Amino acid sequence: MRPFRIDIPQADLDDLRRRLADTRWPDELPGVGWERGVPLAHLKELAEYWRTEFDWRAAEARLNRYPQFVTEIDGATVHFLHVRSPEPDALPLLITHGWPGSVAEFLDVIGPLTDPRAHGGDPADAFHVVIPSIPGYGFSRPLTQTGWDVPRIANAWAELMRRLGYDRYVAQGGDAGSPISLVLGAIDPGSVAGVHVNMLMTFPSGDPAEIAALDEGDRERLGRLARFDQDQSGYMKIMATRPQTLAYALTDSPAGQLAWITEKFWEWTDSVKSPEDAIDRDALLTIVSIYWLTATAGSSAQFYYEGAEGVRQAVAGTPPPPVNAPVGVAVFPHDLFVPIRSFAERDYPSISHWTEFDRGGHFAALEQPDLLVEDIRVFCRTLR
Protein backbone atom coordinates (compact mmCIF):
# COMPACT_ATOMS: atom_id res chain seq x y z
CA MET A 1 0.00 0.00 0.00
CA ARG A 2 1.36 3.38 -1.01
CA PRO A 3 0.29 6.79 0.29
CA PHE A 4 -1.50 8.79 -2.38
CA ARG A 5 -2.14 12.49 -2.77
CA ILE A 6 -4.25 14.11 -5.49
CA ASP A 7 -2.23 16.63 -7.47
CA ILE A 8 -3.72 17.43 -10.86
CA PRO A 9 -1.23 19.16 -13.20
CA GLN A 10 -2.05 22.81 -13.87
CA ALA A 11 -1.83 22.10 -17.59
CA ASP A 12 -4.84 19.76 -17.25
CA LEU A 13 -6.88 22.48 -15.57
CA ASP A 14 -5.88 25.00 -18.22
CA ASP A 15 -6.88 22.51 -20.93
CA LEU A 16 -10.27 22.02 -19.27
CA ARG A 17 -10.95 25.77 -19.26
CA ARG A 18 -9.87 26.08 -22.89
CA ARG A 19 -12.15 23.25 -23.97
CA LEU A 20 -15.10 24.72 -22.09
CA ALA A 21 -14.51 28.11 -23.72
CA ASP A 22 -14.43 26.43 -27.16
CA THR A 23 -17.57 24.32 -26.67
CA ARG A 24 -19.67 23.86 -29.80
CA TRP A 25 -23.24 24.10 -28.54
CA PRO A 26 -26.26 22.38 -30.15
CA ASP A 27 -29.62 23.89 -30.99
CA GLU A 28 -32.58 23.32 -28.70
CA LEU A 29 -36.31 23.01 -29.31
CA PRO A 30 -38.36 25.71 -27.56
CA GLY A 31 -40.26 25.00 -24.38
CA VAL A 32 -39.11 21.42 -23.72
CA GLY A 33 -37.43 22.09 -20.37
CA TRP A 34 -35.77 18.99 -18.89
CA GLU A 35 -38.04 16.59 -20.76
CA ARG A 36 -35.50 15.74 -23.49
CA GLY A 37 -32.33 16.20 -21.50
CA VAL A 38 -30.43 19.02 -19.82
CA PRO A 39 -31.71 22.43 -20.99
CA LEU A 40 -29.23 24.42 -23.06
CA ALA A 41 -29.36 27.56 -20.92
CA HIS A 42 -28.81 25.58 -17.73
CA LEU A 43 -25.79 23.72 -19.09
CA LYS A 44 -24.25 26.85 -20.61
CA GLU A 45 -24.49 28.66 -17.29
CA LEU A 46 -23.12 25.67 -15.34
CA ALA A 47 -20.26 25.18 -17.80
CA GLU A 48 -19.33 28.86 -17.54
CA TYR A 49 -19.30 28.59 -13.75
CA TRP A 50 -17.10 25.50 -14.04
CA ARG A 51 -14.73 27.40 -16.34
CA THR A 52 -14.49 30.69 -14.46
CA GLU A 53 -15.49 30.23 -10.81
CA PHE A 54 -15.23 26.63 -9.66
CA ASP A 55 -12.06 26.10 -7.60
CA TRP A 56 -10.66 22.65 -8.24
CA ARG A 57 -7.69 23.34 -5.99
CA ALA A 58 -10.05 23.91 -3.05
CA ALA A 59 -11.83 20.65 -3.80
CA GLU A 60 -8.50 18.88 -4.17
CA ALA A 61 -7.31 20.25 -0.83
CA ARG A 62 -10.50 19.10 0.88
CA LEU A 63 -10.03 15.57 -0.45
CA ASN A 64 -6.37 15.61 0.54
CA ARG A 65 -7.26 16.32 4.17
CA TYR A 66 -7.98 12.62 4.48
CA PRO A 67 -5.38 9.83 4.28
CA GLN A 68 -5.44 8.19 0.84
CA PHE A 69 -3.65 5.17 -0.52
CA VAL A 70 -3.36 2.99 -3.62
CA THR A 71 -2.72 -0.73 -3.75
CA GLU A 72 -2.78 -3.47 -6.37
CA ILE A 73 -5.50 -6.10 -6.02
CA ASP A 74 -6.21 -8.78 -8.61
CA GLY A 75 -4.40 -6.83 -11.32
CA ALA A 76 -6.16 -3.51 -10.63
CA THR A 77 -4.98 -0.32 -9.00
CA VAL A 78 -7.34 0.44 -6.13
CA HIS A 79 -7.46 3.94 -4.63
CA PHE A 80 -9.08 4.41 -1.25
CA LEU A 81 -9.53 6.76 1.68
CA HIS A 82 -8.76 5.25 5.07
CA VAL A 83 -9.79 7.44 7.99
CA ARG A 84 -9.32 5.92 11.43
CA SER A 85 -11.39 7.08 14.35
CA PRO A 86 -9.80 8.48 17.50
CA GLU A 87 -12.08 6.11 19.44
CA PRO A 88 -10.24 2.84 20.15
CA ASP A 89 -13.35 0.64 19.93
CA ALA A 90 -14.58 2.04 16.60
CA LEU A 91 -16.27 -0.39 14.20
CA PRO A 92 -14.71 -0.64 10.70
CA LEU A 93 -17.07 0.57 7.96
CA LEU A 94 -16.48 0.03 4.24
CA ILE A 95 -18.43 2.50 2.06
CA THR A 96 -18.81 2.00 -1.70
CA HIS A 97 -19.99 4.62 -4.20
CA GLY A 98 -21.66 4.04 -7.56
CA TRP A 99 -22.09 5.82 -10.89
CA PRO A 100 -21.98 8.76 -11.42
CA GLY A 101 -20.48 9.08 -7.97
CA SER A 102 -17.05 8.99 -6.39
CA VAL A 103 -15.32 9.02 -3.03
CA ALA A 104 -16.03 12.78 -2.98
CA GLU A 105 -19.70 11.99 -2.24
CA PHE A 106 -18.82 11.15 1.33
CA LEU A 107 -16.82 14.17 2.47
CA ASP A 108 -19.70 15.44 4.63
CA VAL A 109 -20.17 12.15 6.47
CA ILE A 110 -16.56 11.16 7.22
CA GLY A 111 -16.24 13.46 10.24
CA PRO A 112 -19.52 12.48 11.95
CA LEU A 113 -18.86 8.79 11.29
CA THR A 114 -15.25 8.69 12.49
CA ASP A 115 -15.45 11.24 15.30
CA PRO A 116 -19.02 11.52 16.60
CA ARG A 117 -17.74 13.05 19.86
CA ALA A 118 -16.55 16.12 17.91
CA HIS A 119 -19.87 16.35 16.04
CA GLY A 120 -22.27 16.23 18.95
CA GLY A 121 -22.74 12.46 18.87
CA ASP A 122 -22.03 9.46 21.05
CA PRO A 123 -18.41 8.23 20.84
CA ALA A 124 -19.79 4.68 21.09
CA ASP A 125 -21.08 5.16 17.51
CA ALA A 126 -17.60 5.71 16.02
CA PHE A 127 -16.31 4.01 12.87
CA HIS A 128 -12.98 3.49 11.16
CA VAL A 129 -13.95 4.41 7.58
CA VAL A 130 -12.61 2.90 4.35
CA ILE A 131 -13.90 4.40 1.07
CA PRO A 132 -12.46 2.82 -2.10
CA SER A 133 -12.84 3.96 -5.69
CA ILE A 134 -14.31 1.16 -7.83
CA PRO A 135 -11.72 -0.08 -10.39
CA GLY A 136 -12.01 2.14 -13.45
CA TYR A 137 -13.44 5.04 -11.45
CA GLY A 138 -11.58 8.16 -10.37
CA PHE A 139 -8.09 7.42 -9.15
CA SER A 140 -8.49 3.60 -9.40
CA ARG A 141 -7.04 3.65 -12.88
CA PRO A 142 -6.13 2.66 -15.49
CA LEU A 143 -8.46 -0.30 -15.92
CA THR A 144 -6.37 -2.94 -17.70
CA GLN A 145 -8.58 -6.04 -17.65
CA THR A 146 -12.12 -7.07 -18.50
CA GLY A 147 -14.31 -8.90 -16.01
CA TRP A 148 -14.62 -6.37 -13.21
CA ASP A 149 -18.19 -7.25 -12.29
CA VAL A 150 -19.90 -7.07 -8.89
CA PRO A 151 -18.52 -10.37 -7.47
CA ARG A 152 -14.97 -9.54 -8.52
CA ILE A 153 -15.18 -6.09 -6.92
CA ALA A 154 -16.65 -7.61 -3.76
CA ASN A 155 -13.77 -10.09 -3.60
CA ALA A 156 -11.30 -7.22 -4.03
CA TRP A 157 -12.96 -5.34 -1.15
CA ALA A 158 -12.67 -8.43 1.07
CA GLU A 159 -8.96 -8.55 0.26
CA LEU A 160 -8.58 -4.81 0.89
CA MET A 161 -10.13 -5.10 4.35
CA ARG A 162 -7.96 -8.13 5.12
CA ARG A 163 -4.83 -6.16 4.19
CA LEU A 164 -5.95 -3.32 6.44
CA GLY A 165 -6.23 -5.76 9.33
CA TYR A 166 -10.00 -5.63 9.70
CA ASP A 167 -11.41 -9.10 10.38
CA ARG A 168 -14.89 -7.79 11.26
CA TYR A 169 -16.57 -4.88 9.52
CA VAL A 170 -19.80 -3.45 8.13
CA ALA A 171 -20.35 -2.88 4.38
CA GLN A 172 -22.40 0.12 3.22
CA GLY A 173 -23.35 1.47 -0.19
CA GLY A 174 -25.83 3.02 -2.57
CA ASP A 175 -26.19 2.65 -6.34
CA ALA A 176 -23.50 0.14 -7.45
CA GLY A 177 -22.28 0.15 -3.86
CA SER A 178 -25.51 -1.58 -2.84
CA PRO A 179 -25.11 -4.84 -4.82
CA ILE A 180 -21.36 -4.80 -4.18
CA SER A 181 -21.95 -4.56 -0.41
CA LEU A 182 -24.64 -7.25 -0.45
CA VAL A 183 -22.50 -9.66 -2.48
CA LEU A 184 -19.59 -8.91 -0.14
CA GLY A 185 -21.83 -9.96 2.74
CA ALA A 186 -22.58 -13.20 0.90
CA ILE A 187 -18.99 -14.10 -0.01
CA ASP A 188 -17.27 -13.00 3.22
CA PRO A 189 -19.73 -14.02 5.93
CA GLY A 190 -17.00 -14.59 8.49
CA SER A 191 -15.98 -10.93 8.38
CA VAL A 192 -19.03 -8.91 7.33
CA ALA A 193 -20.97 -8.16 10.52
CA GLY A 194 -23.78 -6.41 8.63
CA VAL A 195 -24.74 -4.69 5.38
CA HIS A 196 -26.42 -1.28 5.18
CA VAL A 197 -27.71 0.05 1.85
CA ASN A 198 -29.39 3.26 0.80
CA MET A 199 -30.64 1.86 -2.49
CA LEU A 200 -32.12 -1.56 -3.06
CA MET A 201 -33.43 -2.94 -6.35
CA THR A 202 -36.43 -5.23 -5.90
CA PHE A 203 -38.08 -7.10 -8.79
CA PRO A 204 -41.13 -9.36 -9.04
CA SER A 205 -40.42 -13.08 -8.94
CA GLY A 206 -42.98 -13.87 -11.65
CA ASP A 207 -45.60 -15.18 -9.23
CA PRO A 208 -48.94 -13.42 -10.04
CA ALA A 209 -50.07 -13.84 -6.41
CA GLU A 210 -47.11 -11.72 -5.32
CA ILE A 211 -48.29 -8.83 -7.49
CA ALA A 212 -51.92 -9.25 -6.40
CA ALA A 213 -50.90 -8.88 -2.76
CA LEU A 214 -49.34 -5.44 -3.25
CA ASP A 215 -51.06 -2.41 -1.78
CA GLU A 216 -51.55 0.85 -3.65
CA GLY A 217 -48.23 2.33 -2.49
CA ASP A 218 -46.24 -0.71 -3.58
CA ARG A 219 -48.02 -0.78 -6.93
CA GLU A 220 -46.91 2.81 -7.44
CA ARG A 221 -43.33 1.77 -6.68
CA LEU A 222 -43.61 -1.05 -9.19
CA GLY A 223 -44.90 1.47 -11.72
CA ARG A 224 -41.87 3.67 -11.09
CA LEU A 225 -39.65 0.72 -11.90
CA ALA A 226 -41.46 0.29 -15.23
CA ARG A 227 -41.15 4.03 -15.97
CA PHE A 228 -37.43 3.85 -15.25
CA ASP A 229 -37.05 1.07 -17.80
CA GLN A 230 -39.08 2.94 -20.42
CA ASP A 231 -37.86 6.50 -19.94
CA GLN A 232 -34.76 6.81 -17.75
CA SER A 233 -32.58 3.79 -18.48
CA GLY A 234 -31.06 4.92 -21.77
CA TYR A 235 -27.75 5.81 -20.10
CA MET A 236 -27.52 2.29 -18.64
CA LYS A 237 -28.33 0.54 -21.89
CA ILE A 238 -25.69 2.52 -23.78
CA MET A 239 -23.02 1.85 -21.15
CA ALA A 240 -24.04 -1.82 -20.89
CA THR A 241 -23.68 -2.36 -24.65
CA ARG A 242 -21.29 0.21 -26.21
CA PRO A 243 -19.17 1.80 -23.44
CA GLN A 244 -16.15 2.32 -25.67
CA THR A 245 -18.07 4.31 -28.29
CA LEU A 246 -19.54 6.54 -25.60
CA ALA A 247 -16.09 7.08 -24.12
CA TYR A 248 -14.80 9.01 -27.13
CA ALA A 249 -17.37 11.78 -26.79
CA LEU A 250 -17.26 12.08 -23.00
CA THR A 251 -13.46 11.97 -22.82
CA ASP A 252 -13.09 14.68 -25.48
CA SER A 253 -15.83 17.12 -24.44
CA PRO A 254 -16.09 18.43 -20.88
CA ALA A 255 -19.48 19.94 -21.73
CA GLY A 256 -20.64 16.48 -22.81
CA GLN A 257 -19.30 14.91 -19.62
CA LEU A 258 -21.01 17.63 -17.60
CA ALA A 259 -24.37 17.06 -19.31
CA TRP A 260 -24.13 13.26 -18.98
CA ILE A 261 -23.73 13.49 -15.20
CA THR A 262 -25.88 16.56 -14.52
CA GLU A 263 -28.90 14.84 -16.06
CA LYS A 264 -28.66 12.06 -13.46
CA PHE A 265 -28.32 14.50 -10.59
CA TRP A 266 -31.53 16.13 -11.84
CA GLU A 267 -33.50 12.92 -12.31
CA TRP A 268 -32.38 11.05 -9.19
CA THR A 269 -32.37 13.75 -6.50
CA ASP A 270 -34.98 15.56 -4.45
CA SER A 271 -34.91 18.45 -6.94
CA VAL A 272 -37.56 20.97 -7.96
CA LYS A 273 -36.11 23.19 -10.71
CA SER A 274 -32.48 22.06 -11.01
CA PRO A 275 -30.01 19.62 -9.39
CA GLU A 276 -28.67 22.45 -7.24
CA ASP A 277 -31.95 22.38 -5.31
CA ALA A 278 -30.67 19.16 -3.77
CA ILE A 279 -26.89 19.24 -4.16
CA ASP A 280 -24.34 21.98 -3.72
CA ARG A 281 -23.07 23.13 -7.12
CA ASP A 282 -19.42 22.84 -6.14
CA ALA A 283 -20.00 19.29 -4.85
CA LEU A 284 -21.54 18.34 -8.20
CA LEU A 285 -18.65 19.89 -10.12
CA THR A 286 -16.10 18.18 -7.89
CA ILE A 287 -17.53 14.82 -8.97
CA VAL A 288 -17.74 15.82 -12.64
CA SER A 289 -14.17 17.14 -12.46
CA ILE A 290 -12.90 13.83 -11.09
CA TYR A 291 -14.39 11.96 -14.05
CA TRP A 292 -12.98 14.52 -16.47
CA LEU A 293 -9.50 14.93 -14.98
CA THR A 294 -8.97 11.17 -14.65
CA ALA A 295 -10.47 10.46 -18.09
CA THR A 296 -12.59 7.67 -16.61
CA ALA A 297 -15.90 8.22 -18.44
CA GLY A 298 -15.26 5.10 -20.49
CA SER A 299 -13.62 2.88 -17.88
CA SER A 300 -16.36 3.62 -15.34
CA ALA A 301 -19.00 2.69 -17.94
CA GLN A 302 -17.37 -0.75 -18.30
CA PHE A 303 -18.96 -1.68 -14.97
CA TYR A 304 -22.37 -1.66 -16.67
CA TYR A 305 -21.13 -3.84 -19.52
CA GLU A 306 -19.68 -6.37 -17.08
CA GLY A 307 -22.86 -6.38 -15.00
CA ALA A 308 -25.44 -6.56 -17.80
CA GLU A 309 -26.10 -10.27 -17.39
CA GLY A 310 -26.52 -9.90 -13.65
CA VAL A 311 -29.13 -7.18 -14.17
CA ARG A 312 -30.98 -9.36 -16.68
CA GLN A 313 -31.07 -12.22 -14.18
CA ALA A 314 -32.34 -9.95 -11.40
CA VAL A 315 -35.10 -8.56 -13.60
CA ALA A 316 -36.08 -12.13 -14.51
CA GLY A 317 -36.52 -12.93 -10.83
CA THR A 318 -33.32 -14.89 -10.18
CA PRO A 319 -32.71 -14.80 -6.41
CA PRO A 320 -29.58 -12.96 -5.27
CA PRO A 321 -26.82 -14.72 -3.29
CA PRO A 322 -28.01 -15.26 0.30
CA VAL A 323 -26.77 -12.80 2.94
CA ASN A 324 -26.90 -14.24 6.44
CA ALA A 325 -25.61 -11.11 8.17
CA PRO A 326 -28.16 -8.49 9.30
CA VAL A 327 -29.18 -6.11 6.51
CA GLY A 328 -30.33 -2.52 7.02
CA VAL A 329 -32.18 -0.52 4.38
CA ALA A 330 -32.55 3.27 4.23
CA VAL A 331 -35.26 4.31 1.76
CA PHE A 332 -35.10 7.83 0.33
CA PRO A 333 -38.30 8.71 -1.58
CA HIS A 334 -36.73 10.42 -4.58
CA ASP A 335 -34.20 7.68 -5.36
CA LEU A 336 -34.33 6.19 -8.84
CA PHE A 337 -35.39 2.85 -7.30
CA VAL A 338 -37.69 2.76 -4.28
CA PRO A 339 -37.82 -0.81 -2.96
CA ILE A 340 -40.92 -2.86 -2.22
CA ARG A 341 -40.45 -4.24 1.27
CA SER A 342 -42.12 -7.59 0.71
CA PHE A 343 -39.87 -8.23 -2.30
CA ALA A 344 -36.83 -7.09 -0.31
CA GLU A 345 -37.59 -9.42 2.58
CA ARG A 346 -38.18 -12.28 0.12
CA ASP A 347 -34.68 -11.74 -1.29
CA TYR A 348 -32.97 -10.83 1.99
CA PRO A 349 -34.70 -12.56 4.92
CA SER A 350 -32.04 -11.19 7.29
CA ILE A 351 -33.31 -7.61 6.93
CA SER A 352 -33.43 -6.33 10.51
CA HIS A 353 -33.66 -2.57 9.96
CA TRP A 354 -35.84 -0.57 7.55
CA THR A 355 -36.23 3.22 7.54
CA GLU A 356 -38.47 5.23 5.20
CA PHE A 357 -37.53 8.92 5.00
CA ASP A 358 -39.75 11.75 3.82
CA ARG A 359 -37.05 13.55 1.85
CA GLY A 360 -33.85 12.88 -0.06
CA GLY A 361 -32.87 10.96 -3.15
CA HIS A 362 -30.18 8.84 -4.74
CA PHE A 363 -27.10 10.67 -3.45
CA ALA A 364 -27.96 10.39 0.22
CA ALA A 365 -24.54 11.35 1.57
CA LEU A 366 -24.70 14.61 -0.41
CA GLU A 367 -28.41 15.37 -0.06
CA GLN A 368 -29.17 14.26 3.50
CA PRO A 369 -25.86 13.46 5.22
CA ASP A 370 -27.29 13.78 8.75
CA LEU A 371 -30.12 11.33 8.02
CA LEU A 372 -27.76 8.81 6.44
CA VAL A 373 -25.23 9.02 9.26
CA GLU A 374 -27.87 8.53 11.94
CA ASP A 375 -29.42 5.59 10.10
CA ILE A 376 -26.04 3.87 9.81
CA ARG A 377 -25.43 4.51 13.51
CA VAL A 378 -28.80 3.09 14.58
CA PHE A 379 -28.40 -0.03 12.44
CA CYS A 380 -24.85 -0.67 13.63
CA ARG A 381 -25.67 -0.34 17.34
CA THR A 382 -27.13 -3.83 17.12
CA LEU A 383 -23.86 -5.16 15.67
CA ARG A 384 -21.31 -3.83 18.13
mmCIF file of C-alpha atoms in Angstrom, residues 5 40 70 79 96 117 168 206 246 265 287 289 295 321 335 352:
data_model
loop_
_atom_site.group_PDB
_atom_site.id
_atom_site.type_symbol
_atom_site.label_atom_id
_atom_site.label_comp_id
_atom_site.label_asym_id
_atom_site.label_seq_id
_atom_site.Cartn_x
_atom_site.Cartn_y
_atom_site.Cartn_z
ATOM 1 C CA ARG A 5 -2.142 12.494 -2.774
ATOM 2 C CA LEU A 40 -29.231 24.416 -23.061
ATOM 3 C CA VAL A 70 -3.356 2.987 -3.624
ATOM 4 C CA HIS A 79 -7.455 3.944 -4.627
ATOM 5 C CA THR A 96 -18.808 2.001 -1.701
ATOM 6 C CA ARG A 117 -17.740 13.045 19.861
ATOM 7 C CA ARG A 168 -14.888 -7.792 11.256
ATOM 8 C CA GLY A 206 -42.984 -13.872 -11.646
ATOM 9 C CA LEU A 246 -19.544 6.543 -25.602
ATOM 10 C CA PHE A 265 -28.322 14.504 -10.593
ATOM 11 C CA ILE A 287 -17.527 14.816 -8.965
ATOM 12 C CA SER A 289 -14.171 17.143 -12.464
ATOM 13 C CA ALA A 295 -10.473 10.458 -18.094
ATOM 14 C CA PRO A 321 -26.825 -14.717 -3.294
ATOM 15 C CA ASP A 335 -34.200 7.682 -5.357
ATOM 16 C CA SER A 352 -33.433 -6.331 10.508
#
